[in-house]
PDB file of C-alpha atoms in Angstrom:
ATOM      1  CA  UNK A   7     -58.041  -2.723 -73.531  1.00 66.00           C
ATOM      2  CA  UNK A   8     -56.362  -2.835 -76.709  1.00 76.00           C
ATOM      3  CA  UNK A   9     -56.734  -5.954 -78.936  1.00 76.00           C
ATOM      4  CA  UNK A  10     -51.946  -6.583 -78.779  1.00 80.00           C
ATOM      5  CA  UNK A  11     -52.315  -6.000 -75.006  1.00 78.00           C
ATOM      6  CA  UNK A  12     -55.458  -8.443 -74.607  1.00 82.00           C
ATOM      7  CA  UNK A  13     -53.514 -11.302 -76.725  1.00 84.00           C
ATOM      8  CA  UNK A  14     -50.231 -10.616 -74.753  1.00 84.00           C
ATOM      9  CA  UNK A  15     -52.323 -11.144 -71.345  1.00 84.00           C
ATOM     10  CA  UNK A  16     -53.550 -14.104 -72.513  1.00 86.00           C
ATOM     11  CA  UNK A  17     -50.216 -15.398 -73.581  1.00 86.00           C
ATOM     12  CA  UNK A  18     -48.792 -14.585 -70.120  1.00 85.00           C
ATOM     13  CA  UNK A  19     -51.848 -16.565 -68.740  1.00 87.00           C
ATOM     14  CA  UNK A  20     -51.316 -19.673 -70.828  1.00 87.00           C
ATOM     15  CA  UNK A  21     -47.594 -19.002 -70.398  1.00 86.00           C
ATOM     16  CA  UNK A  22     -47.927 -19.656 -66.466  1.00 84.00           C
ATOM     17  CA  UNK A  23     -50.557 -22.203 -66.599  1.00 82.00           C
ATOM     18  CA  UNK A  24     -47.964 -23.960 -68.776  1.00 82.00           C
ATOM     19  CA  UNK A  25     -45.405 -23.198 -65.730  1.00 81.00           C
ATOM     20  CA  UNK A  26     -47.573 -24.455 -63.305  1.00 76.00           C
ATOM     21  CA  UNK A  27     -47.580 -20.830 -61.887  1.00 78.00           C
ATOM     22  CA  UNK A  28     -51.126 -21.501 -61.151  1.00 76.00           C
ATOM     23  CA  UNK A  29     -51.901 -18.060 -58.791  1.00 76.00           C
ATOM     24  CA  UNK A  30     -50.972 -16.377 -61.826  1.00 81.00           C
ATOM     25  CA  UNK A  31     -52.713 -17.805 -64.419  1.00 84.00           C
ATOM     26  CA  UNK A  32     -55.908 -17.376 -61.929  1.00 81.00           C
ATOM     27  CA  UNK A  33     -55.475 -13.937 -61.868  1.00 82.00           C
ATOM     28  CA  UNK A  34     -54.791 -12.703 -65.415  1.00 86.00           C
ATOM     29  CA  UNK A  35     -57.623 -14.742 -66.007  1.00 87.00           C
ATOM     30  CA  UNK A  36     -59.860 -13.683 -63.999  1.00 86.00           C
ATOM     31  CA  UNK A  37     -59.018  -9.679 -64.670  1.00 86.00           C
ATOM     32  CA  UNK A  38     -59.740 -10.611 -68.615  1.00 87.00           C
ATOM     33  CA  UNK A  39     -62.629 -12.360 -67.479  1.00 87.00           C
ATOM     34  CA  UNK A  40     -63.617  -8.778 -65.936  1.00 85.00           C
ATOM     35  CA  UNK A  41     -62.286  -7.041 -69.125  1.00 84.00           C
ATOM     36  CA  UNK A  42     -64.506  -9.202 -71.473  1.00 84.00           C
ATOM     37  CA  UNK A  43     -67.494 -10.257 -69.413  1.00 85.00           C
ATOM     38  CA  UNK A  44     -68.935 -11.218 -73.115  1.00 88.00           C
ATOM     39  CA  UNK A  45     -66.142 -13.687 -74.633  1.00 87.00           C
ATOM     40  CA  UNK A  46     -67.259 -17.493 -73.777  1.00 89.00           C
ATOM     41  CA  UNK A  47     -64.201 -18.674 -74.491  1.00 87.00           C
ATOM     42  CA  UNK A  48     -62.001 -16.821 -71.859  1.00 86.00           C
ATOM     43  CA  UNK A  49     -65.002 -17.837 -69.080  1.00 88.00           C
ATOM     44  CA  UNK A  50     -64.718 -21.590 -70.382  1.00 88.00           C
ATOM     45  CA  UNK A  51     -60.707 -21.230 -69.624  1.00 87.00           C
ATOM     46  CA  UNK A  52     -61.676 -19.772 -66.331  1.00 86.00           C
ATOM     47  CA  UNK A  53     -63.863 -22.349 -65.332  1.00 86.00           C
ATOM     48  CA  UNK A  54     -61.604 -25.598 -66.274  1.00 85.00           C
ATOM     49  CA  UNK A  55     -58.901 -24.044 -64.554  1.00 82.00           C
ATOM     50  CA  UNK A  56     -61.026 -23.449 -61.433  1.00 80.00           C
ATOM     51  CA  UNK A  57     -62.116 -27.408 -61.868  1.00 81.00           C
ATOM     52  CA  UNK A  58     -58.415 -28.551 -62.008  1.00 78.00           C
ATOM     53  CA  UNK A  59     -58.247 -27.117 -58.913  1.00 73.00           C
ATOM     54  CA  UNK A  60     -58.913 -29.201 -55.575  1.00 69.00           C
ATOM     55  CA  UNK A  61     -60.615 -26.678 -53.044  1.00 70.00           C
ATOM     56  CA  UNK A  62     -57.531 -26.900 -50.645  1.00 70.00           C
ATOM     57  CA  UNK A  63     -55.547 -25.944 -53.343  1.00 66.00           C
ATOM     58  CA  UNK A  64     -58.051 -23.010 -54.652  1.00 64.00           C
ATOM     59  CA  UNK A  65     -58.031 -22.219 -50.482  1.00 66.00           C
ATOM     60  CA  UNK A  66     -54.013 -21.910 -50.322  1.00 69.00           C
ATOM     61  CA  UNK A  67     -54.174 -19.811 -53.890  1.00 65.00           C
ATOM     62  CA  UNK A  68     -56.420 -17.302 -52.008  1.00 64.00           C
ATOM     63  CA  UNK A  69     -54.506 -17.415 -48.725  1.00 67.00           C
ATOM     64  CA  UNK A  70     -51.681 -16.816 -50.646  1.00 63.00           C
ATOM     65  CA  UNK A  71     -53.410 -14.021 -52.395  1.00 59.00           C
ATOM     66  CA  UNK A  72     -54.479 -12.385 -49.326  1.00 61.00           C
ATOM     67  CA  UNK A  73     -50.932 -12.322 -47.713  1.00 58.00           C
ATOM     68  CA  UNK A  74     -48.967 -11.138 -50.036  1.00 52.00           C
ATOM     69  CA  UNK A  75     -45.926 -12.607 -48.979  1.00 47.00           C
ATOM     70  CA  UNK A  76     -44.114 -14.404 -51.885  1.00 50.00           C
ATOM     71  CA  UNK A  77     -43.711 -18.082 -52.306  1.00 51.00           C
ATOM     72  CA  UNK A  78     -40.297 -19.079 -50.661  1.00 53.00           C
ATOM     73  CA  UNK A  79     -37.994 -21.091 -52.970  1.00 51.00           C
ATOM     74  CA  UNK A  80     -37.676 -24.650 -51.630  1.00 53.00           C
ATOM     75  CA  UNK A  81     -34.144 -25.665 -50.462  1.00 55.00           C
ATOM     76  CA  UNK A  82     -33.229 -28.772 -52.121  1.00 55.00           C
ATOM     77  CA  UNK A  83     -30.629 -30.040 -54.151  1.00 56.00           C
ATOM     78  CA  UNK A  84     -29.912 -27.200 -56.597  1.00 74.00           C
ATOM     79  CA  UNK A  85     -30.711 -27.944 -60.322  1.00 84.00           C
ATOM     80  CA  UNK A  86     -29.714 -25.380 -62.797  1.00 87.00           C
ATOM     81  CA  UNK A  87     -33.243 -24.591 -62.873  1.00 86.00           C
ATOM     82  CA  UNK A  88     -33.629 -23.972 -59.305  1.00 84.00           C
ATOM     83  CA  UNK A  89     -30.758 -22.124 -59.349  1.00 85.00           C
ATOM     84  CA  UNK A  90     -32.028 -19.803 -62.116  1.00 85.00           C
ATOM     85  CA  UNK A  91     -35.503 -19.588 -60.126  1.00 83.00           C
ATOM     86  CA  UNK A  92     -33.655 -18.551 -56.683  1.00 81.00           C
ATOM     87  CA  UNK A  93     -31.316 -16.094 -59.067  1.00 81.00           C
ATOM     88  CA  UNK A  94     -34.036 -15.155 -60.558  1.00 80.00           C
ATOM     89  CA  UNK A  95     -35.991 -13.863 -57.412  1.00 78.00           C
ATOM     90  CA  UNK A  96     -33.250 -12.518 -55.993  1.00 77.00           C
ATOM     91  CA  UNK A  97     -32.870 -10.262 -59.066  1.00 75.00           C
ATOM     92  CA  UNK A  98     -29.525 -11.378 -60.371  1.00 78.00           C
ATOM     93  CA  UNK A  99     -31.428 -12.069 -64.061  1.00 78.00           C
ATOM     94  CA  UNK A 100     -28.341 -12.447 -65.914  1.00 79.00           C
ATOM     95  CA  UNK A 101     -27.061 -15.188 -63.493  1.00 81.00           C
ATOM     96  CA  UNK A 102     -30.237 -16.386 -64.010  1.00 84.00           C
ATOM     97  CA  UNK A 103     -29.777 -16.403 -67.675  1.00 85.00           C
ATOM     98  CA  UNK A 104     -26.370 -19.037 -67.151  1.00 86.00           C
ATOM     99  CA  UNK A 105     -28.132 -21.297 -65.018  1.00 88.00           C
ATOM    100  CA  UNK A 106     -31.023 -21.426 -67.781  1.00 89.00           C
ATOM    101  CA  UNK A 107     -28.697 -22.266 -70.473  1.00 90.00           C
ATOM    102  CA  UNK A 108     -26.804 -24.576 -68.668  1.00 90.00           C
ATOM    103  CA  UNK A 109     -30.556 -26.220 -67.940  1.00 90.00           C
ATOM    104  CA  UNK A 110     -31.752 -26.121 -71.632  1.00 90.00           C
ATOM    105  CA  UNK A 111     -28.048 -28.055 -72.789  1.00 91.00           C
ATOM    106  CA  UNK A 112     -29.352 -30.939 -70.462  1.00 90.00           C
ATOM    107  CA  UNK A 113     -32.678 -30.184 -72.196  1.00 90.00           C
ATOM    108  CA  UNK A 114     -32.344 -28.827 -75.307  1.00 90.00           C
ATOM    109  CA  UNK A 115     -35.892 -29.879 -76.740  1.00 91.00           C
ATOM    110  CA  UNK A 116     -37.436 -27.660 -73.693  1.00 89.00           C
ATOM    111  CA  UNK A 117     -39.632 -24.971 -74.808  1.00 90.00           C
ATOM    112  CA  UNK A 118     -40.382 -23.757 -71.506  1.00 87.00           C
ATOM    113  CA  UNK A 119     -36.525 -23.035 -70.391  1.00 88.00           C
ATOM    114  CA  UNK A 120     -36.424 -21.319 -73.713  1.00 90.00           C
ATOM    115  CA  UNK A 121     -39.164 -19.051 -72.928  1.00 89.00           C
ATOM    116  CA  UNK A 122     -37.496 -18.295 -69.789  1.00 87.00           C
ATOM    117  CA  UNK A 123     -34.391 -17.561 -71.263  1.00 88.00           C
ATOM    118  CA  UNK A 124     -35.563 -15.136 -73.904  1.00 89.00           C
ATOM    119  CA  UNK A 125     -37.334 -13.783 -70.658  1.00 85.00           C
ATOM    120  CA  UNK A 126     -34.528 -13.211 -68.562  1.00 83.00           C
ATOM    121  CA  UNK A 127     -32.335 -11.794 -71.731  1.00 83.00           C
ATOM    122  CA  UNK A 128     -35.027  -9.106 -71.915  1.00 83.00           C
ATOM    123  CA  UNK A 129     -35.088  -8.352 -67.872  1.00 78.00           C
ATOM    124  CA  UNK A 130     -31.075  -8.329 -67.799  1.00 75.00           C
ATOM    125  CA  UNK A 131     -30.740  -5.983 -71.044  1.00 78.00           C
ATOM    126  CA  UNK A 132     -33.114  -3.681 -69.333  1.00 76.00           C
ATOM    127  CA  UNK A 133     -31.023  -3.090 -66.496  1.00 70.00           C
ATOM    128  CA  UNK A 134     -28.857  -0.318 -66.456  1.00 66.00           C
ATOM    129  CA  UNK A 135     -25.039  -1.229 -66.442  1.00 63.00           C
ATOM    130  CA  UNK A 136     -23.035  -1.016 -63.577  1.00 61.00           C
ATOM    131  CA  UNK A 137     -18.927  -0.808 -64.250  1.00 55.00           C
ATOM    132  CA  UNK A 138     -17.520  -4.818 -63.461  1.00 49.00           C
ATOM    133  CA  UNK A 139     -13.886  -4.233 -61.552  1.00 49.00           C
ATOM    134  CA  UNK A 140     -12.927  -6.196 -64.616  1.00 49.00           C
ATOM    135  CA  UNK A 141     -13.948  -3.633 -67.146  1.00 53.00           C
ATOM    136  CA  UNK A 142     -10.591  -1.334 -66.375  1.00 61.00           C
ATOM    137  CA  UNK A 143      -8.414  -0.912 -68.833  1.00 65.00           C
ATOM    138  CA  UNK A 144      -5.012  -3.018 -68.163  1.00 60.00           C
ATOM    139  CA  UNK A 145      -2.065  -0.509 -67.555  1.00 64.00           C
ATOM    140  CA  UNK A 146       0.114   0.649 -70.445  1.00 72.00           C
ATOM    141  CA  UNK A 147       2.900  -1.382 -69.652  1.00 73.00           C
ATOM    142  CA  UNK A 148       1.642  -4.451 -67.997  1.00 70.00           C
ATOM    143  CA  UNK A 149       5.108  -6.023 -69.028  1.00 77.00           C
ATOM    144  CA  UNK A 150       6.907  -5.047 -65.628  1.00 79.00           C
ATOM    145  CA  UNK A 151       3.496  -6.111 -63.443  1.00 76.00           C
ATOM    146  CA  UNK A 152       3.430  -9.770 -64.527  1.00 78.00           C
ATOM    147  CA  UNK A 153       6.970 -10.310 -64.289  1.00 81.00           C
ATOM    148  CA  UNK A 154       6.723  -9.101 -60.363  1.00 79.00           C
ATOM    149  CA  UNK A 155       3.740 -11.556 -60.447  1.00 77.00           C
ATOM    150  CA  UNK A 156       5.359 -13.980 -61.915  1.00 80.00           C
ATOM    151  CA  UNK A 157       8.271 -13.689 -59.131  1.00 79.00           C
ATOM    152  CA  UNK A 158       5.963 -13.878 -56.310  1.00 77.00           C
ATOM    153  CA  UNK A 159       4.613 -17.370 -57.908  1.00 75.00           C
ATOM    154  CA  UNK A 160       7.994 -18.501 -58.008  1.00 75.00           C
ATOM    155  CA  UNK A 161       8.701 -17.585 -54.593  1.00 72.00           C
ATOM    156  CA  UNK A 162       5.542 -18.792 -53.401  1.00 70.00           C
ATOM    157  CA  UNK A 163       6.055 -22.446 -55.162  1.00 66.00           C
ATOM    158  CA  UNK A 164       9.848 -22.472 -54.441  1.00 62.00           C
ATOM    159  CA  UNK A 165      10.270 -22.183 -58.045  1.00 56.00           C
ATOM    160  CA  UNK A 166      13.406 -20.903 -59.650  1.00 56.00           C
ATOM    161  CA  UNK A 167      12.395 -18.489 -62.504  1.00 54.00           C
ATOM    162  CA  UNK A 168      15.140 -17.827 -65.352  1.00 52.00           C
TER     163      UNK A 168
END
């Protein structure tokens, strides 16, 4: 393993330990842990994070583990950060992206939502783009097309329109 990809491992371990993702942070460091049998420091890491641990919890991790299934999303009252974690899962990342930033202007000091947010800019800009209805071009002369709308409006609202 390269010396970039075995900092950026760690970062995504500390990263989720720091989320409380704590099934994740178990595993990346346990793999490094494989990867560097020899480093103290990444076994010390290893083993305070298995002591945090209560053995039901370290038992649920591992059941967890072993099934495979991912964690559902609790149904609550929605946050914008709950939102952007069910938008997230779902895959809509750049809805995810709106509820972040509406989450880090009620928190604006939050490094964490930040993270995300730089996180889910990445994911959405690596999608490809679809066409949006939206994107069409208006037609060349639109003039005669909001004048009928604006007679249906009138019609609709009993409004007499000069």
């Amino acid at each position: 393993m390269k010396p970039e990809a075995r900092a950026e491992m760690v970062a995504h371990a500390e990263r989720a330990l720091r989320r409380g993702e704590l099934n994740k942070a178990l595993g990346l460091y346990e793999a490094l842990c494989r990867a560097f049998p020899e480093d103290e420091a990444l076994a010390l890491k290893l083993a305070n994070l298995r002591e945090t641990l209560q053995p039901h919890e370290l038992q649920a991790l591992q059941a967890l583990q072993a099934s495979a299934v991912p964690e559902a999303i609790p149904q609550g009252p929605s946050t914008p950060v709950t939102e952007g974690e069910r938008l997230f899962f779902l895959g809509d990342y750049v809805g995810a992206a709106a509820a972040y930033r509406r989450a880090l202007q009620e928190q604006p000091d939050n490094e964490l939502f930040r993270e995300r947010l730089v996180e889910l800019y990445r994911l959405a800009r690596s999608l490809p783009v679809s066409p949006s209805p939206t994107d069409r071009q208006l037609p060349r002369q639109a003039e005669p097309l909001l004048h009928a709308l604006l007679d249906r409006l009138a019609a609709r609202r009993r409004i007499k329109r000069d």
